[in-house]
Coordinates of C-alpha atoms and ligand atoms in Angstrom, one line a residue:
M11 CA -15.6 0.6 16.6
P12 CA -12.4 -1.4 15.2
T13 CA -10.0 -2.7 18.3
T14 CA -6.5 -3.7 16.2
L15 CA -6.6 -0.3 13.9
L16 CA -6.8 3.4 14.0
F17 CA -8.8 5.1 11.3
E18 CA -8.0 8.5 11.6
L19 CA -9.5 11.0 8.7
N20 CA -7.9 14.7 8.5
N21 CA -8.6 17.1 5.7
G22 CA -9.4 14.1 2.7
I23 CA -6.3 11.9 4.1
A24 CA -7.1 8.5 6.2
R25 CA -4.5 7.4 8.7
V26 CA -4.8 3.8 9.2
T27 CA -2.4 2.7 11.7
V28 CA -2.5 -1.1 12.7
N29 CA -2.6 -1.0 16.2
R30 CA -0.8 -4.1 17.9
P31 CA 2.1 -2.6 19.1
D32 CA 2.8 -5.3 21.8
K33 CA 3.1 -7.9 19.3
L34 CA 4.9 -5.7 16.8
N35 CA 1.2 -5.1 15.1
A36 CA 1.3 -9.1 13.6
L37 CA -1.6 -9.5 11.3
N38 CA -4.5 -12.0 13.1
A39 CA -7.7 -12.5 11.9
T40 CA -9.1 -9.5 13.6
V41 CA -6.8 -7.3 12.2
I42 CA -7.7 -8.7 8.7
A43 CA -11.5 -8.3 8.8
E44 CA -10.8 -5.0 10.4
L45 CA -8.2 -4.0 7.4
G46 CA -11.5 -5.0 5.5
D47 CA -13.9 -2.8 6.2
A48 CA -11.3 0.1 6.5
V49 CA -10.9 -0.6 3.0
T50 CA -14.8 -0.3 2.2
R51 CA -14.5 2.7 4.1
I52 CA -11.8 4.1 1.8
E53 CA -13.6 2.6 -1.8
T54 CA -17.2 4.4 -0.6
D55 CA -16.8 7.6 1.9
A56 CA -15.8 10.5 -1.3
A57 CA -14.4 12.5 2.2
V58 CA -11.3 9.8 1.7
R59 CA -9.0 10.8 -1.5
G60 CA -6.0 9.3 -0.5
V61 CA -4.7 7.0 2.4
I62 CA -1.1 6.4 4.5
L63 CA -0.9 3.1 5.9
T64 CA 1.2 2.6 9.2
G65 CA 2.2 0.9 12.5
S66 CA 1.8 1.7 15.9
G67 CA 5.0 2.0 17.8
Q68 CA 8.3 3.0 17.1
K69 CA 9.6 -1.0 16.4
A70 CA 7.2 -2.3 13.9
F71 CA 5.5 -1.5 10.7
V72 CA 3.9 -5.2 10.8
A73 CA 6.2 -7.6 12.0
G74 CA 3.9 -10.3 10.0
A75 CA 1.1 -12.5 9.8
D76 CA 0.1 -13.9 13.6
I77 CA 2.4 -16.9 13.8
A78 CA 0.3 -17.7 17.0
E79 CA -2.7 -18.5 14.8
L80 CA -1.0 -20.5 12.2
T81 CA 0.5 -23.2 14.1
A82 CA -2.5 -25.3 14.5
Q83 CA -4.3 -24.3 11.0
T84 CA -5.4 -27.3 8.5
P85 CA -4.4 -26.7 4.8
M86 CA -7.7 -25.5 3.9
E87 CA -7.7 -22.9 6.8
G88 CA -4.3 -22.4 5.4
Q89 CA -5.9 -21.8 2.1
A90 CA -8.5 -19.9 3.2
R91 CA -6.5 -17.4 5.6
A92 CA -4.4 -16.8 2.3
I93 CA -7.1 -16.1 0.5
L94 CA -8.8 -13.8 2.4
G95 CA -6.0 -11.7 3.2
Q96 CA -4.9 -11.4 -0.1
Q97 CA -8.7 -10.5 -1.3
V98 CA -8.0 -7.3 1.3
F99 CA -4.5 -6.2 0.2
R100 CA -6.0 -6.5 -3.2
R101 CA -8.8 -3.9 -2.6
L102 CA -6.7 -1.8 -0.9
E103 CA -4.7 -2.0 -4.3
R104 CA -7.3 -1.5 -6.6
C105 CA -9.0 1.4 -4.5
G106 CA -9.2 4.0 -7.1
K107 CA -7.2 6.4 -4.3
P108 CA -3.6 6.3 -3.8
V109 CA -1.9 5.2 -0.8
I110 CA 1.3 5.4 0.8
A111 CA 2.9 3.1 3.3
A112 CA 4.7 4.7 6.0
I113 CA 7.0 2.0 7.0
N114 CA 8.2 2.4 10.6
G115 CA 10.1 -0.4 11.6
F116 CA 9.8 -4.0 10.5
A117 CA 7.6 -5.0 7.3
L118 CA 8.3 -8.8 7.5
G119 CA 5.9 -11.7 5.8
G120 CA 2.7 -10.0 5.7
G121 CA 3.7 -6.7 6.7
C122 CA 6.2 -6.1 3.9
E123 CA 3.3 -7.7 1.6
L124 CA 1.2 -5.0 2.8
A125 CA 3.7 -2.2 2.0
M126 CA 3.6 -4.2 -1.8
A127 CA 0.2 -3.9 -2.1
C128 CA 0.4 -0.1 -1.8
H129 CA 1.1 2.2 -4.1
I130 CA 4.0 4.4 -3.0
R131 CA 6.4 3.3 0.0
I132 CA 8.6 5.7 2.1
A133 CA 10.4 3.6 5.0
A134 CA 11.9 4.9 8.3
E135 CA 16.2 4.4 8.0
H136 CA 15.7 1.9 10.7
A137 CA 13.2 -0.3 9.2
K138 CA 14.0 -3.7 8.0
F139 CA 11.9 -5.7 5.2
G140 CA 12.1 -9.7 4.7
Q141 CA 10.3 -12.6 3.8
P142 CA 11.0 -15.0 6.6
E143 CA 8.1 -17.4 5.9
V144 CA 10.9 -20.3 4.6
K145 CA 12.2 -20.3 8.4
L146 CA 9.2 -21.4 10.0
G147 CA 8.6 -24.0 6.9
I148 CA 5.8 -22.3 5.2
G149 CA 5.7 -20.1 2.2
P150 CA 4.2 -15.9 1.5
G151 CA 0.7 -16.4 1.8
Y152 CA -0.6 -12.7 1.2
G153 CA 1.3 -11.7 -2.3
A154 CA 5.1 -11.5 -1.7
T155 CA 5.5 -14.4 -4.7
A156 CA 3.7 -12.1 -7.0
R157 CA 4.4 -8.6 -6.2
L158 CA 8.3 -8.8 -5.0
P159 CA 9.1 -10.0 -8.7
R160 CA 7.4 -7.7 -10.0
L161 CA 8.8 -4.3 -8.0
V162 CA 12.3 -5.7 -7.5
G163 CA 12.9 -8.3 -10.2
K164 CA 12.9 -12.2 -10.5
G165 CA 16.4 -12.6 -8.7
R166 CA 16.7 -10.0 -6.3
A167 CA 13.0 -11.6 -5.3
L168 CA 14.0 -15.2 -4.9
E169 CA 16.9 -14.1 -3.0
L170 CA 14.6 -12.5 -0.3
L171 CA 12.1 -15.0 -0.7
L172 CA 14.8 -18.5 -0.1
T173 CA 17.0 -17.5 1.9
G174 CA 14.1 -15.5 4.7
G175 CA 17.1 -12.9 5.7
M176 CA 16.3 -9.4 6.2
I177 CA 17.6 -6.4 4.1
D178 CA 17.6 -2.7 5.7
A179 CA 16.2 0.3 4.5
A180 CA 18.8 1.7 2.6
E181 CA 19.2 -1.8 0.3
A182 CA 15.4 -1.9 0.2
Y183 CA 15.5 1.7 -1.5
R184 CA 18.8 0.5 -4.0
I185 CA 16.5 -2.4 -5.1
G186 CA 13.6 -0.5 -5.8
L187 CA 11.4 -1.6 -3.1
V188 CA 11.0 1.1 -1.5
N189 CA 10.5 4.8 -3.0
R190 CA 12.0 7.0 -0.3
V191 CA 13.8 6.5 2.9
V192 CA 13.2 9.2 5.6
S193 CA 14.1 9.7 9.5
A194 CA 11.7 8.2 11.5
D195 CA 10.7 11.4 12.9
K196 CA 9.8 13.1 9.7
L197 CA 8.5 9.8 8.3
L198 CA 4.6 10.7 8.4
A199 CA 5.4 14.1 8.1
E200 CA 7.1 13.2 4.8
A201 CA 3.9 10.7 3.7
E202 CA 1.2 13.2 4.3
A203 CA 3.8 15.6 2.1
L204 CA 4.1 13.3 -0.8
L205 CA 0.2 12.8 -0.6
R206 CA -0.7 16.2 -0.5
T207 CA 1.0 17.1 -3.3
I208 CA -0.6 13.8 -5.1
L209 CA -4.2 15.2 -4.1
E210 CA -3.5 18.7 -5.9
N211 CA -4.2 16.6 -9.4
G212 CA -7.4 15.5 -10.4
P213 CA -9.1 12.8 -8.6
L214 CA -9.8 10.9 -11.7
A215 CA -7.1 10.9 -13.5
I216 CA -5.2 9.6 -10.4
R217 CA -7.8 6.8 -10.8
A218 CA -6.9 6.3 -14.2
C219 CA -3.3 6.2 -13.7
L220 CA -3.5 3.1 -10.7
E221 CA -6.2 1.4 -13.0
A222 CA -3.9 2.0 -16.5
V223 CA -0.8 0.9 -14.6
D224 CA -2.1 -1.6 -12.3
A225 CA -4.4 -3.7 -15.7
G226 CA -1.4 -2.3 -18.3
L227 CA 1.1 -4.6 -16.0
E228 CA -0.7 -7.8 -16.3
T229 CA -1.3 -7.5 -19.9
S230 CA 0.3 -7.3 -23.1
L231 CA 1.8 -3.9 -24.2
D232 CA -0.6 -3.6 -27.0
Q233 CA -3.7 -4.0 -24.9
A234 CA -2.1 -1.3 -22.1
L235 CA -1.2 1.1 -24.8
L236 CA -4.9 0.5 -25.6
L237 CA -6.5 1.1 -22.4
E238 CA -4.0 4.1 -21.8
A239 CA -5.7 5.9 -25.4
N240 CA -9.4 5.1 -23.7
H241 CA -8.7 6.7 -20.5
F242 CA -7.6 9.4 -22.0
G243 CA -10.4 9.8 -24.0
L244 CA -12.8 9.0 -21.3
L245 CA -10.7 12.0 -19.2
S246 CA -11.8 14.5 -21.8
A247 CA -15.3 14.1 -20.9
T248 CA -14.9 15.3 -17.2
E249 CA -15.1 18.7 -16.1
D250 CA -11.4 18.2 -14.6
M251 CA -10.5 17.9 -18.1
R252 CA -11.7 21.2 -19.3
E253 CA -10.8 22.9 -15.8
G254 CA -7.3 22.0 -15.8
T255 CA -6.6 22.6 -19.1
K256 CA -8.3 25.8 -18.6
A257 CA -6.6 26.8 -15.6
F258 CA -2.9 26.0 -17.5
L259 CA -3.8 28.5 -20.2
E260 CA -5.0 31.0 -17.6
K261 CA -2.0 30.9 -15.6
R262 CA -4.2 29.7 -12.6
K263 CA -4.1 27.1 -9.9
P264 CA -7.2 24.3 -11.3
L265 CA -10.0 24.0 -9.2
F266 CA -11.2 20.4 -9.4
K267 CA -13.9 18.6 -8.2
G268 CA -13.6 14.8 -9.5
A269 CA -16.7 15.2 -11.7
Ligands
LIG329 N1 3.7 -13.2 15.1 C1 3.0 -13.1 16.5 N2 3.8 -12.8 17.4 C2 4.5 -12.0 16.8 C3 5.2 -12.4 15.8 C4 4.3 -12.8 14.7 N3 4.6 -12.2 13.4 N4 6.1 -10.8 15.5 C5 6.8 -10.6 16.8 N5 5.6 -11.3 17.9 C6 5.0 -10.8 19.0 C7 6.3 -11.9 19.8 O1 6.3 -13.3 20.1 C8 6.5 -10.7 21.0 O2 5.6 -11.4 21.9 P1 6.0 -11.6 23.4 O3 6.0 -10.8 24.1 O4 4.0 -12.0 24.1 O5 6.7 -13.0 23.8 C9 6.3 -9.3 20.7 O6 5.6 -9.8 19.5 C10 7.7 -8.6 20.3 O7 8.9 -9.8 19.7 P2 10.2 -10.1 19.9 O8 10.4 -11.2 19.0 O9 10.3 -10.6 21.6 O10 10.9 -8.8 19.6 P3 12.5 -8.9 19.0 O11 12.7 -7.3 18.7 O12 13.6 -9.7 19.8 O13 12.3 -9.3 17.3 C11 11.4 -9.8 15.1 C12 11.7 -8.9 16.6 C13 10.5 -9.3 14.2 C14 13.0 -9.8 14.9 C15 10.7 -10.9 15.8 O14 9.3 -11.1 16.8 C16 10.1 -11.7 14.7 O15 11.1 -12.3 13.7 N6 9.1 -12.1 14.5 C17 8.3 -12.8 13.5 C18 8.8 -12.8 12.1 C19 7.8 -13.6 11.1 O16 8.7 -14.6 10.8 N7 7.2 -13.0 10.2 C20 6.0 -13.7 9.3 C21 5.2 -14.5 10.0 S1 4.6 -15.6 8.9

């Protein structure tokens, strides 16, 4: 049983909650290991169709890597810690099922990085974002230098990375770091409603979109277009594609099976 994470599965949606509220849900080695186990379940359990990731309590999503664990690390330990966390986040990003971060407060350092590894981000109005690692004399280790410029552009990313300053949810929305901002009491309901809307669609088509965008952004336009065309062709072999197109023509809702 995990000790720092809650994993609740309800009608296809796994709600994963980082649960160390007394430490603002900081990511220690146990959280990273348990997140890795949660990702394995997300990848392999067919009953999980989508994921909402959030933090325990009202104050923080995740306030970063656990600073207490960093103080004595050697260079090799630091590199290993970064690679391990990066691998867990990357597996989450590539799990093939939609993952929404419901950001219920501070998303700093590794917390902002974890949110960026999710596919869609919804923030509560009081959420705060930042990459304060430079204030500690260290740089980001869980992907911010790679994902932040991809999300918000190089100039804005560097401003956040170099100042270590915090921005509020409205500014995070303005620069494209989050998709939506809602009041705290509506955060989880909004995330669930959005995920349910996504899950009405064909799961194989959803998986193909996730994969094409993930891989397509890392390659040339021509390669990305070819990948899309290949998915388009491959999905034509699915029962879901037959069902989806037939249902449209018959003016009814499709019944997708993920096959
Ligand atoms: N690692 C370890 N512990 C952390 C933590 C982190 N990243 N962030 C918060 N905590 C702990 C605090 O040490 C404190 O523990 P204590 O009650 O045992 O002393 C508890 O969580 C509450 O945090 P506190 O700092 O008292 O709350 P605050 O409201 O005054 O400030 C923050 C909130 C988020 C501004 C502040 O906690 C902070 O700056 N955290 C670190 C953010 C950071 O640098 N993250 C990147 C790490 S690489």
